[in-house]
Amino acid sequence: MDTPLTPGANSQEVIDLEHAQLRALINSMGDGVIATDQQGKITLCNGAALNVLDNNTELLGTYIGNSLKLLGADEQPIDATRLVLDTKSQMASRDFRLRYSDNSLVNIYLSIAPVRGSSGNGQDGYVLLIRDITHEKSLEEERDEFISIVSHELRTPVTIAEGNLSNALITIDRDGDIRTIDNVVHQAHDQVMFLSSLINDLSTLSRAENGDLQHVNFVSINVHQLLNSLAQNYLPEVEKKNLTMHTEIDPSLELLHSSNLYVREILQNLVTNAIKYTEHGMITVTARPATGGVMFTVSDSGIGISRNDQEQIFDKFFRSEDFRTRKSSGTGLGLYVTRKLARLIDAKITVESTLNKGSTFSIFVPDMTPAAQAAKLAESLPSQPAA
Ligand code: ADP
């Protein structure tokens, strides 16, 4: 750092200036910095450290253990003064926690290093770096949980398919009974189809999680064409189950500005479920104008969803315990992904359902005209300081 020396400044003034610059630098750091003397008494503490400690009182000259109320991974209190004094070489850990006065807990990163030799006579004290990592930790935990669920979900069908194919091979070697082979190969095929839908859902999920409004491709959607082609695509499935499918489109509807891909995927997920969870009757898909956008509904006369389940159906990997749900295969990711996609285009999804009568999912999709897109983009960008 350049020290602006004024002509004639004496060495004490230079030292004072350097101290002031160093203090300003440490105070501007995003991480908390605490320095202590050899006894563990605080000699320096920047603003970020006070923030993490949730303390606004004067700490200089007090023992570090009085203000740094550490908890270990097992939630047992740790004497921070002792911890600091026992540190012989630099240590760092992400496993400590702090408990605030309102009893809330935060995860912290803490590093402690002895400071040696600046005064030329051995150890001067210690320097601590401290940072609140609660948010990072919860993301890490969520990721670990996700990986463990996905690997479990992948393992089950692979094991079943492998078992069925081994049976097919044994049967071929033994007597070649075509009926047995046909049966086990079909079962293996079902599992592979399940794996394929799981991989599709996961890849849509990853696209949805990486996407943000700036990457959504807004286009003009002809709602009549969209619903008619959707109904056409699902006709074979609907007929296979002896169901009927209706579309009701308000004739006054014109173009909707949104993501064709996401609106289509949302409606497809809902129609797929409507068909899957309906044994008799019909599926109805409607579209009508609503203030600022279009309201779509997908209704079925199927098994319905209990009140309790309605609160969880949008959760990751949730599937109802209802035996009728379990009769058909599913990943429990469809509605989770649907909600993610809906958020990307600011759409709102609600559900109304009665057990044994059927369900109606309503989706309000806002009309993102070029002017609305520009306003949204401006909102999402960090505000520029006034010139
Ligand atoms: P899945 O792959 O199991 O269909 P989803 O995330 O699409 O996963 O749905 C989650 C759960 O919500 C389903 O397992 C089912 O219990 C319930 N569900 C969703 N849609 C319907 C519907 N139309 N009728 C009855 N239950 C439904």
Short mmCIF file of C-alpha atoms and ligand atoms in Angstrom, two decimals:
data_model
loop_
_atom_site.label_atom_id
_atom_site.label_comp_id
_atom_site.label_asym_id
_atom_site.label_seq_id
_atom_site.Cartn_x
_atom_site.Cartn_y
_atom_site.Cartn_z
CA MET A 1 0.00 0.00 0.00
CA ASP A 2 1.37 3.45 -0.88
CA THR A 3 1.82 5.71 2.11
CA PRO A 4 1.33 9.32 1.09
CA LEU A 5 4.18 10.94 2.90
CA THR A 6 3.91 14.66 3.35
CA PRO A 7 7.23 16.45 3.19
CA GLY A 8 8.59 16.82 6.67
CA ALA A 9 6.46 14.02 8.24
CA ASN A 10 8.32 12.50 11.16
CA SER A 11 8.63 8.75 11.69
CA GLN A 12 5.88 8.69 14.38
CA GLU A 13 3.42 10.30 11.96
CA VAL A 14 4.34 7.72 9.33
CA ILE A 15 3.75 4.87 11.81
CA ASP A 16 0.39 6.38 12.88
CA LEU A 17 -0.68 6.72 9.26
CA GLU A 18 0.31 3.13 8.50
CA HIS A 19 -1.63 1.92 11.56
CA ALA A 20 -4.70 3.87 10.48
CA GLN A 21 -4.48 2.38 6.97
CA LEU A 22 -4.06 -1.12 8.35
CA ARG A 23 -7.08 -0.66 10.67
CA ALA A 24 -9.19 0.63 7.76
CA LEU A 25 -8.12 -2.38 5.66
CA ILE A 26 -8.96 -4.91 8.40
CA ASN A 27 -12.29 -3.18 9.07
CA SER A 28 -13.24 -3.39 5.39
CA MET A 29 -12.70 -7.17 5.28
CA GLY A 30 -15.77 -9.35 4.73
CA ASP A 31 -14.43 -12.00 7.10
CA GLY A 32 -14.31 -11.44 10.83
CA VAL A 33 -10.79 -10.82 12.17
CA ILE A 34 -9.93 -11.01 15.87
CA ALA A 35 -6.44 -10.67 17.30
CA THR A 36 -5.53 -11.61 20.86
CA ASP A 37 -2.45 -11.28 23.02
CA GLN A 38 -0.54 -14.26 24.48
CA GLN A 39 -3.15 -14.65 27.26
CA GLY A 40 -6.07 -14.76 24.84
CA LYS A 41 -7.27 -11.19 25.54
CA ILE A 42 -8.70 -9.39 22.51
CA THR A 43 -6.46 -6.68 21.09
CA LEU A 44 -8.29 -6.10 17.79
CA CYS A 45 -11.72 -6.98 16.44
CA ASN A 46 -13.17 -5.80 13.12
CA GLY A 47 -16.81 -5.00 12.29
CA ALA A 48 -17.43 -8.32 10.49
CA ALA A 49 -16.30 -10.23 13.63
CA LEU A 50 -18.69 -8.20 15.84
CA ASN A 51 -21.42 -9.06 13.36
CA VAL A 52 -20.76 -12.81 13.57
CA LEU A 53 -20.48 -12.62 17.37
CA ASP A 54 -23.73 -10.60 17.40
CA ASN A 55 -22.08 -8.24 19.87
CA ASN A 56 -21.86 -4.47 19.85
CA THR A 57 -20.08 -3.94 23.16
CA GLU A 58 -16.41 -3.08 23.61
CA LEU A 59 -14.47 -6.35 23.56
CA LEU A 60 -10.90 -5.07 23.68
CA GLY A 61 -9.04 -6.35 26.75
CA THR A 62 -11.60 -9.13 27.45
CA TYR A 63 -10.86 -12.84 27.13
CA ILE A 64 -11.86 -14.26 23.76
CA GLY A 65 -13.78 -17.08 25.51
CA ASN A 66 -16.16 -14.51 27.08
CA SER A 67 -17.55 -13.39 23.75
CA LEU A 68 -16.88 -16.39 21.45
CA LYS A 69 -19.36 -18.93 22.87
CA LEU A 70 -18.37 -21.92 20.78
CA LEU A 71 -20.22 -25.21 20.48
CA GLY A 72 -18.57 -28.30 19.01
CA ALA A 73 -20.16 -30.64 16.45
CA ASP A 74 -21.68 -32.54 19.41
CA GLU A 75 -23.23 -29.25 20.67
CA GLN A 76 -20.97 -29.30 23.76
CA PRO A 77 -19.63 -25.85 24.83
CA ILE A 78 -15.94 -25.26 24.07
CA ASP A 79 -13.76 -22.81 26.00
CA ALA A 80 -12.51 -20.58 23.18
CA THR A 81 -9.71 -19.07 25.32
CA ARG A 82 -8.31 -22.56 25.99
CA LEU A 83 -8.72 -23.52 22.33
CA VAL A 84 -6.78 -20.45 21.21
CA LEU A 85 -3.98 -20.87 23.78
CA ASP A 86 -3.59 -24.55 22.86
CA THR A 87 -3.11 -23.74 19.17
CA LYS A 88 0.51 -24.42 18.26
CA SER A 89 0.20 -24.15 14.49
CA GLN A 90 -2.54 -22.81 12.21
CA MET A 91 -5.85 -24.71 12.43
CA ALA A 92 -9.16 -24.25 10.58
CA SER A 93 -12.53 -25.90 11.01
CA ARG A 94 -16.05 -25.66 9.54
CA ASP A 95 -17.59 -27.69 12.35
CA PHE A 96 -18.05 -25.09 15.07
CA ARG A 97 -21.31 -23.40 15.94
CA LEU A 98 -22.36 -20.32 17.86
CA ARG A 99 -25.53 -19.95 19.90
CA TYR A 100 -27.08 -16.48 19.90
CA SER A 101 -29.01 -14.97 22.80
CA ASP A 102 -32.34 -15.85 21.09
CA ASN A 103 -31.13 -19.49 21.12
CA SER A 104 -30.65 -19.67 17.34
CA LEU A 105 -27.58 -21.53 16.10
CA VAL A 106 -25.20 -20.54 13.32
CA ASN A 107 -22.46 -22.61 11.70
CA ILE A 108 -19.12 -20.88 11.55
CA TYR A 109 -15.80 -21.28 9.83
CA LEU A 110 -13.02 -20.57 12.33
CA SER A 111 -9.29 -20.43 11.75
CA ILE A 112 -6.75 -19.75 14.50
CA ALA A 113 -3.08 -19.03 13.93
CA PRO A 114 -0.33 -18.08 16.36
CA VAL A 115 1.39 -14.79 15.44
CA ARG A 116 5.13 -15.01 15.83
CA GLY A 117 8.08 -12.73 15.79
CA SER A 118 6.66 -9.34 14.80
CA SER A 119 8.24 -7.85 17.94
CA GLY A 120 11.33 -9.99 17.51
CA ASN A 121 10.87 -11.87 20.81
CA GLY A 122 8.93 -15.08 20.19
CA GLN A 123 5.12 -15.34 20.09
CA ASP A 124 2.98 -12.20 20.12
CA GLY A 125 -0.48 -13.68 20.31
CA TYR A 126 -3.07 -15.17 17.97
CA VAL A 127 -5.16 -14.16 15.00
CA LEU A 128 -8.61 -15.62 14.36
CA LEU A 129 -10.66 -15.56 11.15
CA ILE A 130 -14.38 -16.17 11.59
CA ARG A 131 -17.25 -16.42 9.07
CA ASP A 132 -20.93 -17.38 9.20
CA ILE A 133 -21.31 -20.42 6.87
CA THR A 134 -24.85 -21.40 7.87
CA HIS A 135 -26.21 -20.89 4.35
CA GLU A 136 -23.35 -22.85 2.68
CA LYS A 137 -23.77 -25.67 5.21
CA SER A 138 -27.50 -25.99 4.58
CA LEU A 139 -26.88 -26.10 0.80
CA GLU A 140 -24.24 -28.81 1.36
CA GLU A 141 -26.63 -30.81 3.53
CA GLU A 142 -29.42 -30.45 0.96
CA ARG A 143 -27.05 -31.60 -1.81
CA ASP A 144 -25.85 -34.61 0.22
CA GLU A 145 -29.44 -35.61 0.99
CA PHE A 146 -30.37 -35.22 -2.68
CA ILE A 147 -27.46 -37.39 -3.83
CA SER A 148 -28.31 -40.10 -1.31
CA ILE A 149 -32.01 -40.15 -2.35
CA VAL A 150 -31.15 -40.20 -6.06
CA SER A 151 -28.64 -43.00 -5.67
CA HIS A 152 -31.20 -44.98 -3.69
CA GLU A 153 -33.87 -44.32 -6.33
CA LEU A 154 -31.45 -45.42 -9.07
CA ARG A 155 -30.23 -48.50 -7.24
CA THR A 156 -33.66 -50.09 -6.76
CA PRO A 157 -34.69 -50.34 -10.46
CA VAL A 158 -31.16 -51.35 -11.49
CA THR A 159 -31.21 -54.19 -8.95
CA ILE A 160 -34.65 -55.38 -10.07
CA ALA A 161 -33.78 -55.18 -13.78
CA GLU A 162 -30.52 -57.01 -13.17
CA GLY A 163 -32.37 -59.76 -11.24
CA ASN A 164 -34.93 -60.16 -14.01
CA LEU A 165 -32.32 -60.34 -16.76
CA SER A 166 -30.32 -62.93 -14.78
CA ASN A 167 -33.51 -64.99 -14.53
CA ALA A 168 -33.99 -64.68 -18.29
CA LEU A 169 -30.44 -65.95 -18.90
CA ILE A 170 -30.88 -68.87 -16.47
CA THR A 171 -34.18 -69.80 -18.16
CA ILE A 172 -32.57 -69.67 -21.61
CA ASP A 173 -29.81 -72.05 -20.41
CA ARG A 174 -32.25 -74.36 -18.63
CA ASP A 175 -35.38 -74.96 -20.72
CA GLY A 176 -35.84 -71.78 -22.77
CA ASP A 177 -39.46 -71.44 -21.57
CA ILE A 178 -40.59 -68.48 -23.65
CA ARG A 179 -43.40 -67.45 -21.24
CA THR A 180 -41.00 -67.08 -18.31
CA ILE A 181 -38.51 -65.22 -20.47
CA ASP A 182 -41.24 -62.93 -21.81
CA ASN A 183 -42.43 -62.17 -18.27
CA VAL A 184 -39.04 -61.32 -16.76
CA VAL A 185 -37.88 -59.32 -19.78
CA HIS A 186 -41.07 -57.25 -19.55
CA GLN A 187 -40.39 -56.56 -15.88
CA ALA A 188 -36.82 -55.54 -16.67
CA HIS A 189 -38.12 -53.30 -19.44
CA ASP A 190 -40.53 -51.55 -17.01
CA GLN A 191 -37.61 -50.79 -14.69
CA VAL A 192 -35.51 -49.41 -17.54
CA MET A 193 -38.46 -47.20 -18.59
CA PHE A 194 -38.69 -45.98 -15.00
CA LEU A 195 -34.96 -45.20 -15.01
CA SER A 196 -35.38 -43.28 -18.22
CA SER A 197 -38.20 -41.14 -16.75
CA LEU A 198 -36.13 -40.53 -13.62
CA ILE A 199 -33.20 -39.35 -15.72
CA ASN A 200 -35.54 -37.11 -17.76
CA ASP A 201 -36.96 -35.56 -14.58
CA LEU A 202 -33.49 -35.04 -13.14
CA SER A 203 -32.23 -33.39 -16.30
CA THR A 204 -35.29 -31.06 -16.44
CA LEU A 205 -34.70 -30.32 -12.76
CA SER A 206 -31.09 -29.40 -13.33
CA ARG A 207 -32.08 -27.12 -16.23
CA ALA A 208 -34.70 -25.49 -14.02
CA GLU A 209 -32.28 -25.04 -11.14
CA ASN A 210 -29.62 -23.46 -13.33
CA GLY A 211 -32.06 -21.23 -15.20
CA ASP A 212 -33.02 -17.70 -14.30
CA LEU A 213 -35.32 -15.24 -15.92
CA GLN A 214 -32.60 -13.83 -18.20
CA HIS A 215 -32.18 -17.25 -19.84
CA VAL A 216 -35.87 -18.00 -20.34
CA ASN A 217 -36.79 -17.73 -23.99
CA PHE A 218 -40.05 -15.76 -24.13
CA VAL A 219 -42.03 -16.21 -27.32
CA SER A 220 -45.59 -15.62 -28.53
CA ILE A 221 -47.61 -18.74 -27.79
CA ASN A 222 -50.80 -19.53 -29.63
CA VAL A 223 -52.79 -21.05 -26.76
CA HIS A 224 -55.30 -22.78 -29.08
CA GLN A 225 -52.50 -24.54 -30.96
CA LEU A 226 -50.68 -25.43 -27.76
CA LEU A 227 -53.67 -27.14 -26.09
CA ASN A 228 -54.86 -28.83 -29.26
CA SER A 229 -51.45 -30.35 -29.97
CA LEU A 230 -51.17 -31.43 -26.33
CA ALA A 231 -54.55 -33.19 -26.53
CA GLN A 232 -53.50 -34.82 -29.81
CA ASN A 233 -50.23 -36.13 -28.31
CA TYR A 234 -52.00 -37.69 -25.33
CA LEU A 235 -54.84 -39.26 -27.30
CA PRO A 236 -53.26 -42.76 -27.53
CA GLU A 237 -52.62 -42.87 -23.76
CA VAL A 238 -56.12 -41.57 -22.98
CA GLU A 239 -57.73 -44.12 -25.26
CA LYS A 240 -55.59 -46.94 -23.89
CA LYS A 241 -57.15 -46.32 -20.46
CA ASN A 242 -60.67 -45.85 -21.86
CA LEU A 243 -60.74 -42.26 -20.67
CA THR A 244 -61.89 -39.17 -22.54
CA MET A 245 -60.10 -35.86 -22.83
CA HIS A 246 -61.66 -32.42 -23.44
CA THR A 247 -60.12 -29.08 -24.09
CA GLU A 248 -62.05 -25.86 -23.47
CA ILE A 249 -60.35 -22.76 -24.81
CA ASP A 250 -61.94 -19.32 -24.46
CA PRO A 251 -62.36 -18.08 -28.06
CA SER A 252 -61.22 -14.57 -27.07
CA LEU A 253 -57.76 -15.87 -26.11
CA GLU A 254 -55.02 -14.69 -28.41
CA LEU A 255 -51.27 -14.85 -27.97
CA LEU A 256 -49.58 -15.45 -24.62
CA HIS A 257 -45.99 -14.24 -24.17
CA SER A 258 -44.11 -16.77 -22.10
CA SER A 259 -41.74 -19.70 -22.44
CA ASN A 260 -43.34 -22.16 -24.84
CA LEU A 261 -41.05 -24.91 -23.53
CA TYR A 262 -41.83 -24.37 -19.85
CA VAL A 263 -45.59 -23.81 -20.25
CA ARG A 264 -45.74 -26.98 -22.34
CA GLU A 265 -43.68 -29.00 -19.84
CA ILE A 266 -45.82 -27.80 -16.93
CA LEU A 267 -49.05 -28.76 -18.71
CA GLN A 268 -47.55 -32.09 -19.85
CA ASN A 269 -46.57 -33.01 -16.30
CA LEU A 270 -50.07 -32.20 -15.05
CA VAL A 271 -51.83 -34.07 -17.87
CA THR A 272 -49.50 -37.08 -17.41
CA ASN A 273 -50.49 -37.21 -13.73
CA ALA A 274 -54.18 -36.67 -14.50
CA ILE A 275 -54.14 -39.71 -16.82
CA LYS A 276 -51.95 -41.78 -14.50
CA TYR A 277 -54.13 -41.25 -11.42
CA THR A 278 -57.53 -41.64 -13.13
CA GLU A 279 -59.17 -45.01 -13.71
CA HIS A 280 -62.57 -43.86 -15.08
CA GLY A 281 -64.01 -40.69 -16.55
CA MET A 282 -62.31 -37.75 -18.09
CA ILE A 283 -59.51 -35.26 -18.17
CA THR A 284 -60.35 -31.64 -18.96
CA VAL A 285 -57.81 -28.99 -19.92
CA THR A 286 -59.03 -25.39 -20.07
CA ALA A 287 -57.55 -21.98 -20.84
CA ARG A 288 -59.19 -18.61 -20.25
CA PRO A 289 -58.01 -15.02 -20.01
CA ALA A 290 -57.22 -13.72 -16.50
CA THR A 291 -55.99 -10.31 -15.37
CA GLY A 292 -52.41 -9.98 -16.67
CA GLY A 293 -52.18 -13.47 -18.15
CA VAL A 294 -53.87 -16.77 -18.86
CA MET A 295 -55.41 -19.22 -16.40
CA PHE A 296 -54.99 -22.88 -17.35
CA THR A 297 -56.63 -25.76 -15.51
CA VAL A 298 -56.06 -29.51 -15.72
CA SER A 299 -58.88 -31.50 -14.06
CA ASP A 300 -59.43 -35.20 -13.67
CA SER A 301 -62.08 -37.49 -12.22
CA GLY A 302 -59.42 -39.69 -10.60
CA ILE A 303 -58.40 -40.94 -7.19
CA GLY A 304 -58.01 -37.43 -5.68
CA ILE A 305 -55.43 -36.26 -3.14
CA SER A 306 -55.99 -36.17 0.62
CA ARG A 307 -55.66 -32.81 2.41
CA ASN A 308 -52.54 -33.99 4.15
CA ASP A 309 -50.92 -35.10 0.89
CA GLN A 310 -51.89 -31.85 -0.86
CA GLU A 311 -49.41 -30.06 1.39
CA GLN A 312 -46.57 -32.33 0.25
CA ILE A 313 -47.15 -33.18 -3.40
CA PHE A 314 -44.77 -30.43 -4.60
CA ASP A 315 -41.94 -31.74 -2.37
CA LYS A 316 -38.94 -33.54 -3.84
CA PHE A 317 -39.57 -37.33 -4.23
CA PHE A 318 -42.95 -37.20 -2.49
CA ARG A 319 -45.39 -39.95 -3.52
CA SER A 320 -48.67 -40.62 -1.73
CA GLU A 321 -48.85 -43.79 0.37
CA ASP A 322 -52.28 -44.44 -1.20
CA PHE A 323 -52.10 -47.95 -2.71
CA ARG A 324 -53.72 -46.67 -5.90
CA THR A 325 -50.82 -44.26 -6.38
CA ARG A 326 -48.33 -47.05 -5.80
CA LYS A 327 -49.97 -49.16 -8.54
CA SER A 328 -48.37 -46.87 -11.14
CA SER A 329 -44.71 -46.08 -11.25
CA GLY A 330 -43.49 -42.56 -10.62
CA THR A 331 -40.42 -40.67 -9.48
CA GLY A 332 -42.05 -38.16 -7.15
CA LEU A 333 -40.16 -35.45 -9.01
CA GLY A 334 -42.78 -34.36 -11.58
CA LEU A 335 -44.59 -31.77 -9.47
CA TYR A 336 -41.37 -30.59 -7.83
CA VAL A 337 -39.96 -29.88 -11.28
CA THR A 338 -43.27 -28.37 -12.37
CA ARG A 339 -43.16 -25.87 -9.52
CA LYS A 340 -39.54 -24.98 -10.30
CA LEU A 341 -40.43 -24.31 -13.95
CA ALA A 342 -43.47 -22.29 -12.86
CA ARG A 343 -41.26 -20.06 -10.71
CA LEU A 344 -38.97 -19.36 -13.66
CA ILE A 345 -41.85 -17.83 -15.60
CA ASP A 346 -43.57 -16.32 -12.52
CA ALA A 347 -46.52 -18.70 -12.89
CA LYS A 348 -48.59 -19.75 -9.86
CA ILE A 349 -49.93 -23.26 -9.36
CA THR A 350 -52.73 -24.21 -6.97
CA VAL A 351 -54.52 -27.49 -6.40
CA GLU A 352 -58.03 -28.41 -5.30
CA SER A 353 -58.84 -32.03 -4.79
CA THR A 354 -61.34 -34.37 -3.17
CA LEU A 355 -60.45 -37.98 -2.45
CA ASN A 356 -62.21 -40.41 -4.83
CA LYS A 357 -63.68 -37.52 -6.85
CA GLY A 358 -60.74 -35.96 -8.62
CA SER A 359 -58.29 -33.09 -8.73
CA THR A 360 -57.97 -29.72 -10.43
CA PHE A 361 -54.59 -28.05 -10.87
CA SER A 362 -54.82 -24.34 -11.83
CA ILE A 363 -51.86 -22.50 -13.33
CA PHE A 364 -51.84 -18.75 -13.81
CA VAL A 365 -49.23 -17.81 -16.43
CA PRO A 366 -48.47 -14.06 -16.60
CA ASP A 367 -48.36 -12.48 -20.04
CA MET A 368 -44.72 -11.37 -20.34
CA THR A 369 -45.07 -8.82 -23.13
CA PRO A 370 -41.75 -7.27 -24.24
CA ALA A 371 -42.50 -4.31 -21.90
CA ALA A 372 -43.20 -6.66 -18.95
CA GLN A 373 -39.97 -8.58 -19.70
CA ALA A 374 -37.92 -5.38 -19.72
CA ALA A 375 -39.46 -4.28 -16.40
CA LYS A 376 -38.75 -7.70 -14.87
CA LEU A 377 -35.17 -7.69 -16.12
CA ALA A 378 -34.58 -4.20 -14.70
CA GLU A 379 -35.97 -5.41 -11.35
CA SER A 380 -33.60 -8.42 -11.28
CA LEU A 381 -30.44 -6.40 -12.08
CA PRO A 382 -28.49 -4.83 -9.22
CA SER A 383 -29.47 -1.16 -8.95
CA GLN A 384 -26.92 1.28 -10.40
CA PRO A 385 -25.86 4.20 -8.25
CA ALA A 386 -27.31 7.49 -9.50
CA ALA A 387 -24.92 9.35 -11.84
P1 ADP B 1 -45.07 -39.08 -9.50
O1 ADP B 1 -43.91 -39.44 -10.34
O2 ADP B 1 -45.21 -39.95 -8.29
O3 ADP B 1 -46.35 -38.95 -10.26
P2 ADP B 1 -45.31 -36.22 -8.99
O4 ADP B 1 -44.35 -35.28 -8.37
O5 ADP B 1 -45.78 -35.91 -10.37
O6 ADP B 1 -44.67 -37.65 -8.89
O7 ADP B 1 -46.58 -36.29 -8.03
C1 ADP B 1 -46.39 -36.46 -6.65
C2 ADP B 1 -47.55 -37.21 -6.04
O8 ADP B 1 -48.71 -36.37 -6.06
C3 ADP B 1 -47.96 -38.45 -6.77
O9 ADP B 1 -47.15 -39.56 -6.40
C4 ADP B 1 -49.40 -38.61 -6.32
O10 ADP B 1 -49.43 -39.16 -5.02
C5 ADP B 1 -49.88 -37.17 -6.22
N1 ADP B 1 -50.59 -36.70 -7.44
C6 ADP B 1 -50.12 -35.85 -8.38
N2 ADP B 1 -51.04 -35.59 -9.32
C7 ADP B 1 -52.14 -36.28 -8.97
C8 ADP B 1 -53.45 -36.42 -9.53
N3 ADP B 1 -53.83 -35.79 -10.64
N4 ADP B 1 -54.33 -37.21 -8.87
C9 ADP B 1 -53.99 -37.85 -7.73
N5 ADP B 1 -52.76 -37.77 -7.15
C10 ADP B 1 -51.86 -37.00 -7.76
#
